[in-house]
Amino acid sequence: MMVEKKKTTTKKTETKKQEAKKVAPVKQEVKKQAAAPAPAAQNAVAAPGATTQKDARIGVFICHCGTNIAGSMDIQAVQDYAKTIPHVAYVDNYKYMCSMPGQTLIQKAVKENNLTGVVVAACTPRLHEPTFRTATKDAGLNPFRFEMANIRDQNSWVHMHDREGSTEKAKDAVRIAVAKAALLQDLFPKSVPVEPAAMVVGAGVAGMQASLDLAAAGIKTYLIESDMSIGGRMSQLDKTFPTLDCSQCILTPKMVDVGRSEKIELMTWSEVENVEGYIGNFEVTIKKKARGVMTPKEAAAKGIVGGGCNGCGDCDAVCPVIKPNVFEVGMKPRKAIYINHPQVVPLIYTIDFNACVKCGLCVTACGPEKRAIDLNMQDEFIKVKVGTVILATGYDIFPIENKQEWGYKRYENVITSLEFERLICASGPTGGHLVRPSDGQTPMRVAFVLCAGSRDNTGIGKPYCSRFCCMYSLKHAHQIVEKIPGCVPYIFYMDIRSFGKMYEEFYYRIQNEGAKFIRGRVANILEDPKTKNLHVYADDTLLDRPVDMEVDLVVLAAAIEPKADTNRTRKLFGVSCSQDGWLLEAHPKLNPCGTTTAGVFLAGVCQGPKDIPDTVAQAEGAASAASIPIHMGEVELEPYFAQCIEEKCAGCGMCVNLCPYSALSLVEKNGRTVMQVTEAKCKGCGTCGGFCPGGAIWMQHFATPQIVAQIDAFLLGGEE
Amino acid sequence: MARTKGYPEALEKKLKDQRFYREDSTPDFVNRIEKISRTMAHMCFQCGTCTGSCPSAPRSSYRIRKFMRRAVLGLENEALTDPDLWLCTTCYSCTDRCPRDIAPTDVIMAMRNIAFTHDIVPVNFLKTVQAIYKTGHGVPNNDVNRAAREKLGLTRDPPTTHMYPEYMPGIRKILDHYHMKENADRIVKEREG
């Protein structure tokens, strides 16, 4: 029934097609007119009339993708239909079009059948457009004579259980792709030189590792850090699992290397203010926030010989303003002029101008020789030019007080894991003695609440696994067993995710050391108001028995979340976010360091939760990826630029304001004001082309006649 | 089935419980529950937050997590014949805290609904139905209450069907529509004679 109906439709289609053909020459003329006056950017625009729709010979190649496509549609039916489409000179199918034999098949067919364009009906352009473009090029055609019909991701995968429907949809997709392929022009990518410098945003362990690698590869690197010192989250940790290295001990050498490297220009207390440009040529404005204290270099530049901060701390001693130290999670005081911790790099004091009362005592204490302090310092803006950028902006701790059942911030003896890290750390506020915040007593029973805010679909917490909480909680259990004889850690868990190298062995070790594991998520915590002890309520799911356990201290393994200013970062660098708010990688498996913006790469937790080994690995990957364009010296830009048809351009300038990439400008040419495109800046988004009231903008590879042909193919060729 | 080689029959019966993918498991049980309860019962990952939150659990043998598990596995008979099913007070603590955003309370209610269609329902629940049919209240007003209300300066009867008995026909109509009274009367009679 269905087939019969289709046959008649196809006949109708053919008559319609012929009608469409009659219209075609007009369209061609439009195209000729359009293409001809386009600026003769020597290699960018095809010679007018190079290929017309009339003599187009298109080859259609249908991929099975194993059973991914062939399993849910009738490939033979699509192939038979494709033969009936106008301009189609050759049709074939193959199990894996992207394989070497598949590509060879395309090349052979192009040569033997004298094809002018290639359509591959397979997966997505994002996955295999480069593959098939190369095949098209190797066959002797211009690579932009290739068009892809997506019959997998947007068809066979979503219509897995509708064989007839997906077959019909594939026919449509092929017809539409052929319509465009018949009108494609030869295009030539443009090469632009790459600035031999890189920028890394965020100087945690990811940013530092990436910078060190880039510097080691001989690339000038700007390392931007918004805090007063480098080291990030890792410098707040006491020990690292599973090896139990002291975090500072393994981090400090790297921090010193970063500070010392001649290739790394370290900018702490600085933020990225603005980003312009594109891969190879990013122009970045960096805001150097007023620090109030001059480095020896800055002092020398101002003519103060032998001046500048040497980190002696005399100012700290006299400052009368006391504030909580954010680095110590507010558990230790600091002055208005401060350093985060004794090992900071760079060792330069910073004034918190929100707290400073400008009494001037520090200026006196600093003395007439150093003269490092300038209470009237202003923010400074610096412009740098870089070829590639790595984002390593890290993460925030989820505000776990939002999960009210665990009582954080209501009960004194409920703390987060980061607070635990500072309390157990020898350089922390208690000198490494774990104490109850309520009375300073040593806790003897400590409950660890895992998945606190992670794996939570209620809308309050985070749906994802924060990935390192299991392991650091095991480490915490080890630390209290080691430091406090007789203290028992109780770990309330849903699953222990010890997935890394030597992690499961670490789990074994901690259990052997006496940690008690209770398989049940903590439902509720209540405080005994007299003793300030805590009652932890859960279900021991393995014993099938509700638990009411009285403990001295509760440690919440709070979830982590994307930085609060992720949105700003996103807009500055033109990168996307995934559903969970982390920055989006170009491909979750095959391109985890790249982004959808060429030349911008990701490293560390800003892309998604990961522990230190994974962070360092990704940082090295990102550094490698970011160094490639710099070492190549130039990058090819896709030739999807807008072109101005100067005869038609009225010089109204509306497009100039619309362009999101500032790629357009108005110039005087032959006594007329016309628009000009800076091709390297143009991303081919089509905003201007779609808007231009005079139709004076020609979008290469997405030209109006091409798109109209696709719409015609769909509307006139499909069922009414 | 585990072999029990000469062990008493009781042990054989006990071991039978260890296999849940048996012919008596009902695959669409969870679908029916979800249709009634409007919650994704099949997404339970057995963290135990529900039982941990449950005020009934420390005082009784009621284990809400166990019912969720039975829902997921389609153990219809086991779930419906367990008298613990009727120990939930519907306080909704578990629903408040469930990290998978499931409403275990509503799953229990759905199971009770299904159980009722099999006449599996404790007599005290049926007597509540009868009381509502009679007075509009599950727990009707009594003289002690009336005295207490008077002492507090309230009317002897609350402004409900007690004060406005003319609304009783409406309530009865609803109950009749679902054959609640008729079934309750029948089951109570069967049990108590």
Tab-separated table of C-alpha atoms in Angstrom, chain A residues 339-594:
chain	number	residue	atom	x	y	z
A	339	ILE	CA	49.057	36.348	51.385
A	340	ASN	CA	47.016	33.134	51.152
A	341	HIS	CA	49.570	30.851	52.785
A	342	PRO	CA	53.336	30.891	53.446
A	343	GLN	CA	54.335	29.100	50.212
A	344	VAL	CA	52.547	31.424	47.795
A	345	VAL	CA	53.912	32.018	44.324
A	346	PRO	CA	54.473	34.811	43.598
A	347	LEU	CA	55.378	35.956	47.083
A	348	ILE	CA	53.780	39.360	46.726
A	349	TYR	CA	51.297	40.730	49.239
A	350	THR	CA	47.877	41.863	48.076
A	351	ILE	CA	45.534	44.451	49.535
A	352	ASP	CA	41.867	43.571	49.817
A	353	PHE	CA	40.544	47.010	48.899
A	354	ASN	CA	37.047	46.021	50.022
A	355	ALA	CA	38.404	45.752	53.560
A	356	CYS	CA	41.291	48.262	53.579
A	357	VAL	CA	40.653	51.428	55.587
A	358	LYS	CA	43.641	53.167	53.995
A	359	CYS	CA	45.178	54.031	57.368
A	360	GLY	CA	48.619	53.919	55.799
A	361	LEU	CA	50.290	51.927	58.575
A	362	CYS	CA	51.510	49.355	56.058
A	363	VAL	CA	53.057	52.063	53.890
A	364	THR	CA	55.115	53.228	56.876
A	365	ALA	CA	56.045	49.671	57.816
A	366	CYS	CA	57.176	48.895	54.299
A	367	GLY	CA	59.680	51.670	54.577
A	368	PRO	CA	61.270	54.205	52.273
A	369	GLU	CA	63.531	51.717	50.484
A	370	LYS	CA	61.044	49.163	49.236
A	371	ARG	CA	58.136	51.597	48.820
A	372	ALA	CA	56.132	48.611	47.566
A	373	ILE	CA	52.713	49.746	48.699
A	374	ASP	CA	50.570	52.096	46.653
A	375	LEU	CA	47.160	52.584	48.215
A	376	ASN	CA	45.935	54.516	45.187
A	377	MET	CA	46.744	51.868	42.641
A	378	GLN	CA	44.204	51.552	39.818
A	379	ASP	CA	43.111	48.599	37.685
A	380	GLU	CA	45.290	48.277	34.620
A	381	PHE	CA	44.315	46.904	31.220
A	382	ILE	CA	46.838	45.048	29.142
A	383	LYS	CA	46.372	43.785	25.606
A	384	VAL	CA	48.128	40.648	24.464
A	385	LYS	CA	47.995	38.730	21.209
A	386	VAL	CA	47.958	34.958	21.339
A	387	GLY	CA	47.460	32.139	18.871
A	388	THR	CA	45.660	29.677	21.116
A	389	VAL	CA	43.936	29.682	24.483
A	390	ILE	CA	43.536	27.017	27.156
A	391	LEU	CA	40.736	27.390	29.687
A	392	ALA	CA	41.515	25.829	33.049
A	393	THR	CA	39.090	27.712	35.224
A	394	GLY	CA	38.357	24.948	37.743
A	395	TYR	CA	35.318	24.579	39.951
A	396	ASP	CA	33.379	25.774	42.983
A	397	ILE	CA	32.070	23.780	45.914
A	398	PHE	CA	28.312	23.280	45.780
A	399	PRO	CA	26.613	25.276	48.582
A	400	ILE	CA	25.683	22.174	50.529
A	401	GLU	CA	23.587	24.144	53.015
A	402	ASN	CA	20.936	24.031	50.277
A	403	LYS	CA	20.414	20.383	51.210
A	404	GLN	CA	18.863	21.279	54.506
A	405	GLU	CA	18.503	17.738	55.842
A	406	TRP	CA	22.242	17.553	56.551
A	407	GLY	CA	22.289	20.748	58.604
A	408	TYR	CA	25.435	22.374	57.230
A	409	LYS	CA	25.727	25.915	58.632
A	410	ARG	CA	22.977	25.056	61.161
A	411	TYR	CA	24.974	22.542	63.181
A	412	GLU	CA	28.499	23.573	64.113
A	413	ASN	CA	29.947	20.084	63.904
A	414	VAL	CA	28.845	19.457	60.344
A	415	ILE	CA	31.729	20.450	58.071
A	416	THR	CA	32.593	20.024	54.405
A	417	SER	CA	35.466	17.986	53.066
A	418	LEU	CA	37.401	21.096	52.080
A	419	GLU	CA	37.155	22.325	55.656
A	420	PHE	CA	38.338	18.899	56.775
A	421	GLU	CA	41.345	19.226	54.449
A	422	ARG	CA	42.323	22.524	56.045
A	423	LEU	CA	41.767	21.203	59.589
A	424	ILE	CA	43.875	18.085	59.030
A	425	CYS	CA	46.611	20.042	57.197
A	426	ALA	CA	49.705	20.894	59.201
A	427	SER	CA	49.761	24.439	57.783
A	428	GLY	CA	46.026	24.866	58.418
A	429	PRO	CA	44.250	26.884	61.099
A	430	THR	CA	44.670	24.201	63.788
A	431	GLY	CA	48.144	23.096	62.833
A	432	GLY	CA	46.862	19.761	61.634
A	433	HIS	CA	44.738	18.846	64.674
A	434	LEU	CA	41.271	17.735	63.716
A	435	VAL	CA	38.865	19.350	66.179
A	436	ARG	CA	35.148	19.820	66.577
A	437	PRO	CA	34.282	23.423	65.669
A	438	SER	CA	31.811	23.599	68.591
A	439	ASP	CA	34.224	22.910	71.468
A	440	GLY	CA	37.699	22.256	70.070
A	441	GLN	CA	37.566	18.654	71.291
A	442	THR	CA	39.071	15.809	69.291
A	443	PRO	CA	36.290	13.775	67.660
A	444	MET	CA	36.322	10.020	68.251
A	445	ARG	CA	33.489	9.046	65.941
A	446	VAL	CA	33.370	10.722	62.548
A	447	ALA	CA	30.709	10.153	59.925
A	448	PHE	CA	31.475	10.769	56.268
A	449	VAL	CA	28.468	11.521	54.086
A	450	LEU	CA	29.204	10.630	50.480
A	451	CYS	CA	27.243	11.838	47.463
A	452	ALA	CA	26.320	14.963	49.425
A	453	GLY	CA	24.589	16.906	46.702
A	454	SER	CA	25.931	14.686	43.918
A	455	ARG	CA	23.822	12.094	42.091
A	456	ASP	CA	20.804	14.111	43.078
A	457	ASN	CA	17.887	14.555	40.686
A	458	THR	CA	15.738	16.658	42.970
A	459	GLY	CA	16.785	19.893	41.282
A	460	ILE	CA	18.539	21.107	44.428
A	461	GLY	CA	21.721	19.083	44.082
A	462	LYS	CA	23.722	18.007	41.059
A	463	PRO	CA	22.662	15.032	38.931
A	464	TYR	CA	26.245	14.023	38.103
A	465	CYS	CA	28.835	12.124	40.116
A	466	SER	CA	31.538	14.498	41.377
A	467	ARG	CA	33.990	11.677	40.821
A	468	PHE	CA	36.648	12.267	43.460
A	469	CYS	CA	34.612	12.383	46.703
A	470	CYS	CA	34.687	8.602	47.267
A	471	MET	CA	38.437	8.553	47.046
A	472	TYR	CA	39.174	11.611	49.167
A	473	SER	CA	36.741	10.402	51.808
A	474	LEU	CA	38.651	7.118	51.960
A	475	LYS	CA	41.786	9.197	52.343
A	476	HIS	CA	40.150	11.253	55.113
A	477	ALA	CA	39.230	8.022	56.889
A	478	HIS	CA	42.842	6.949	56.672
A	479	GLN	CA	44.061	10.274	58.006
A	480	ILE	CA	41.905	10.205	61.134
A	481	VAL	CA	42.757	6.574	61.831
A	482	GLU	CA	46.395	7.524	61.503
A	483	LYS	CA	46.281	10.754	63.493
A	484	ILE	CA	43.740	9.996	66.232
A	485	PRO	CA	44.216	6.598	67.884
A	486	GLY	CA	40.861	4.995	68.563
A	487	CYS	CA	38.893	7.307	66.304
A	488	VAL	CA	36.452	5.428	64.085
A	489	PRO	CA	35.448	6.701	60.668
A	490	TYR	CA	31.966	5.686	59.460
A	491	ILE	CA	31.552	6.043	55.736
A	492	PHE	CA	27.957	6.292	54.531
A	493	TYR	CA	28.026	5.465	50.846
A	494	MET	CA	25.817	4.428	47.959
A	495	ASP	CA	28.594	3.000	45.796
A	496	ILE	CA	32.335	3.333	46.325
A	497	ARG	CA	33.633	4.460	42.963
A	498	SER	CA	37.310	3.584	43.125
A	499	PHE	CA	37.943	3.442	39.412
A	500	GLY	CA	41.514	4.673	38.980
A	501	LYS	CA	44.878	3.048	39.041
A	502	MET	CA	45.589	1.725	42.537
A	503	TYR	CA	42.261	3.124	43.773
A	504	GLU	CA	40.533	-0.171	44.499
A	505	GLU	CA	43.665	-1.287	46.322
A	506	PHE	CA	43.425	1.898	48.370
A	507	TYR	CA	39.812	1.060	49.267
A	508	TYR	CA	41.001	-2.370	50.415
A	509	ARG	CA	43.710	-0.766	52.521
A	510	ILE	CA	41.377	1.706	54.237
A	511	GLN	CA	38.849	-0.995	55.053
A	512	ASN	CA	41.689	-3.027	56.526
A	513	GLU	CA	42.711	-0.019	58.615
A	514	GLY	CA	39.356	-0.065	60.375
A	515	ALA	CA	37.039	2.282	58.514
A	516	LYS	CA	33.404	1.179	58.816
A	517	PHE	CA	31.371	1.206	55.642
A	518	ILE	CA	27.606	1.578	55.808
A	519	ARG	CA	25.794	1.194	52.519
A	520	GLY	CA	23.058	3.753	52.759
A	521	ARG	CA	22.615	7.377	51.837
A	522	VAL	CA	22.243	9.621	54.864
A	523	ALA	CA	18.604	10.657	55.145
A	524	ASN	CA	18.794	13.188	57.926
A	525	ILE	CA	21.127	14.656	60.525
A	526	LEU	CA	19.947	16.062	63.841
A	527	GLU	CA	21.971	17.779	66.533
A	528	ASP	CA	21.841	17.025	70.229
A	529	PRO	CA	21.604	20.612	71.471
A	530	LYS	CA	23.381	19.835	74.758
A	531	THR	CA	26.422	17.894	73.592
A	532	LYS	CA	26.419	19.221	70.027
A	533	ASN	CA	26.827	15.614	68.960
A	534	LEU	CA	25.069	14.604	65.806
A	535	HIS	CA	22.589	11.858	65.097
A	536	VAL	CA	23.009	10.472	61.623
A	537	TYR	CA	19.931	8.717	60.268
A	538	ALA	CA	20.278	6.304	57.385
A	539	ASP	CA	19.242	2.875	56.229
A	540	ASP	CA	21.851	0.152	56.413
A	541	THR	CA	20.567	-1.258	53.159
A	542	LEU	CA	22.664	-4.394	53.397
A	543	LEU	CA	21.316	-5.259	56.835
A	544	ASP	CA	17.896	-3.816	55.967
A	545	ARG	CA	17.837	-1.910	59.225
A	546	PRO	CA	17.453	1.794	59.941
A	547	VAL	CA	20.488	3.406	61.568
A	548	ASP	CA	20.575	6.169	64.176
A	549	MET	CA	24.236	6.762	64.841
A	550	GLU	CA	25.540	9.326	67.292
A	551	VAL	CA	28.833	10.838	66.121
A	552	ASP	CA	31.074	13.722	67.154
A	553	LEU	CA	31.701	15.160	63.721
A	554	VAL	CA	30.082	14.875	60.285
A	555	VAL	CA	32.045	15.507	57.109
A	556	LEU	CA	29.955	16.184	54.004
A	557	ALA	CA	31.616	15.198	50.738
A	558	ALA	CA	29.963	18.146	49.023
A	559	ALA	CA	29.376	18.072	45.298
A	560	ILE	CA	31.314	20.365	43.024
A	561	GLU	CA	29.779	22.713	40.510
A	562	PRO	CA	30.920	24.911	37.635
A	563	LYS	CA	32.452	28.243	38.571
A	564	ALA	CA	29.923	30.980	39.235
A	565	ASP	CA	31.314	33.047	36.347
A	566	THR	CA	31.217	30.190	33.819
A	567	ASN	CA	28.662	32.071	31.768
A	568	ARG	CA	31.011	35.004	31.442
A	569	THR	CA	33.872	32.710	30.425
A	570	ARG	CA	31.574	31.089	27.912
A	571	LYS	CA	30.633	34.354	26.270
A	572	LEU	CA	34.195	35.698	26.286
A	573	PHE	CA	35.645	32.721	24.464
A	574	GLY	CA	32.583	31.577	22.520
A	575	VAL	CA	32.500	28.107	24.028
A	576	SER	CA	29.400	26.139	25.009
A	577	CYS	CA	28.213	24.411	28.155
A	578	SER	CA	26.917	20.900	28.432
A	579	GLN	CA	23.588	20.228	30.095
A	580	ASP	CA	25.207	20.048	33.535
A	581	GLY	CA	26.868	23.455	33.213
A	582	TRP	CA	30.469	22.352	32.649
A	583	LEU	CA	32.245	23.679	29.570
A	584	LEU	CA	31.544	21.550	26.530
A	585	GLU	CA	34.315	19.619	24.834
A	586	ALA	CA	34.359	19.195	21.048
A	587	HIS	CA	33.735	15.457	21.363
A	588	PRO	CA	33.301	13.595	24.650
A	589	LYS	CA	35.549	10.734	23.595
A	590	LEU	CA	37.622	11.716	20.605
A	591	ASN	CA	38.277	15.387	21.287
A	592	PRO	CA	38.019	15.959	25.033
A	593	CYS	CA	40.401	18.933	25.067
A	594	GLY	CA	39.025	20.896	22.145
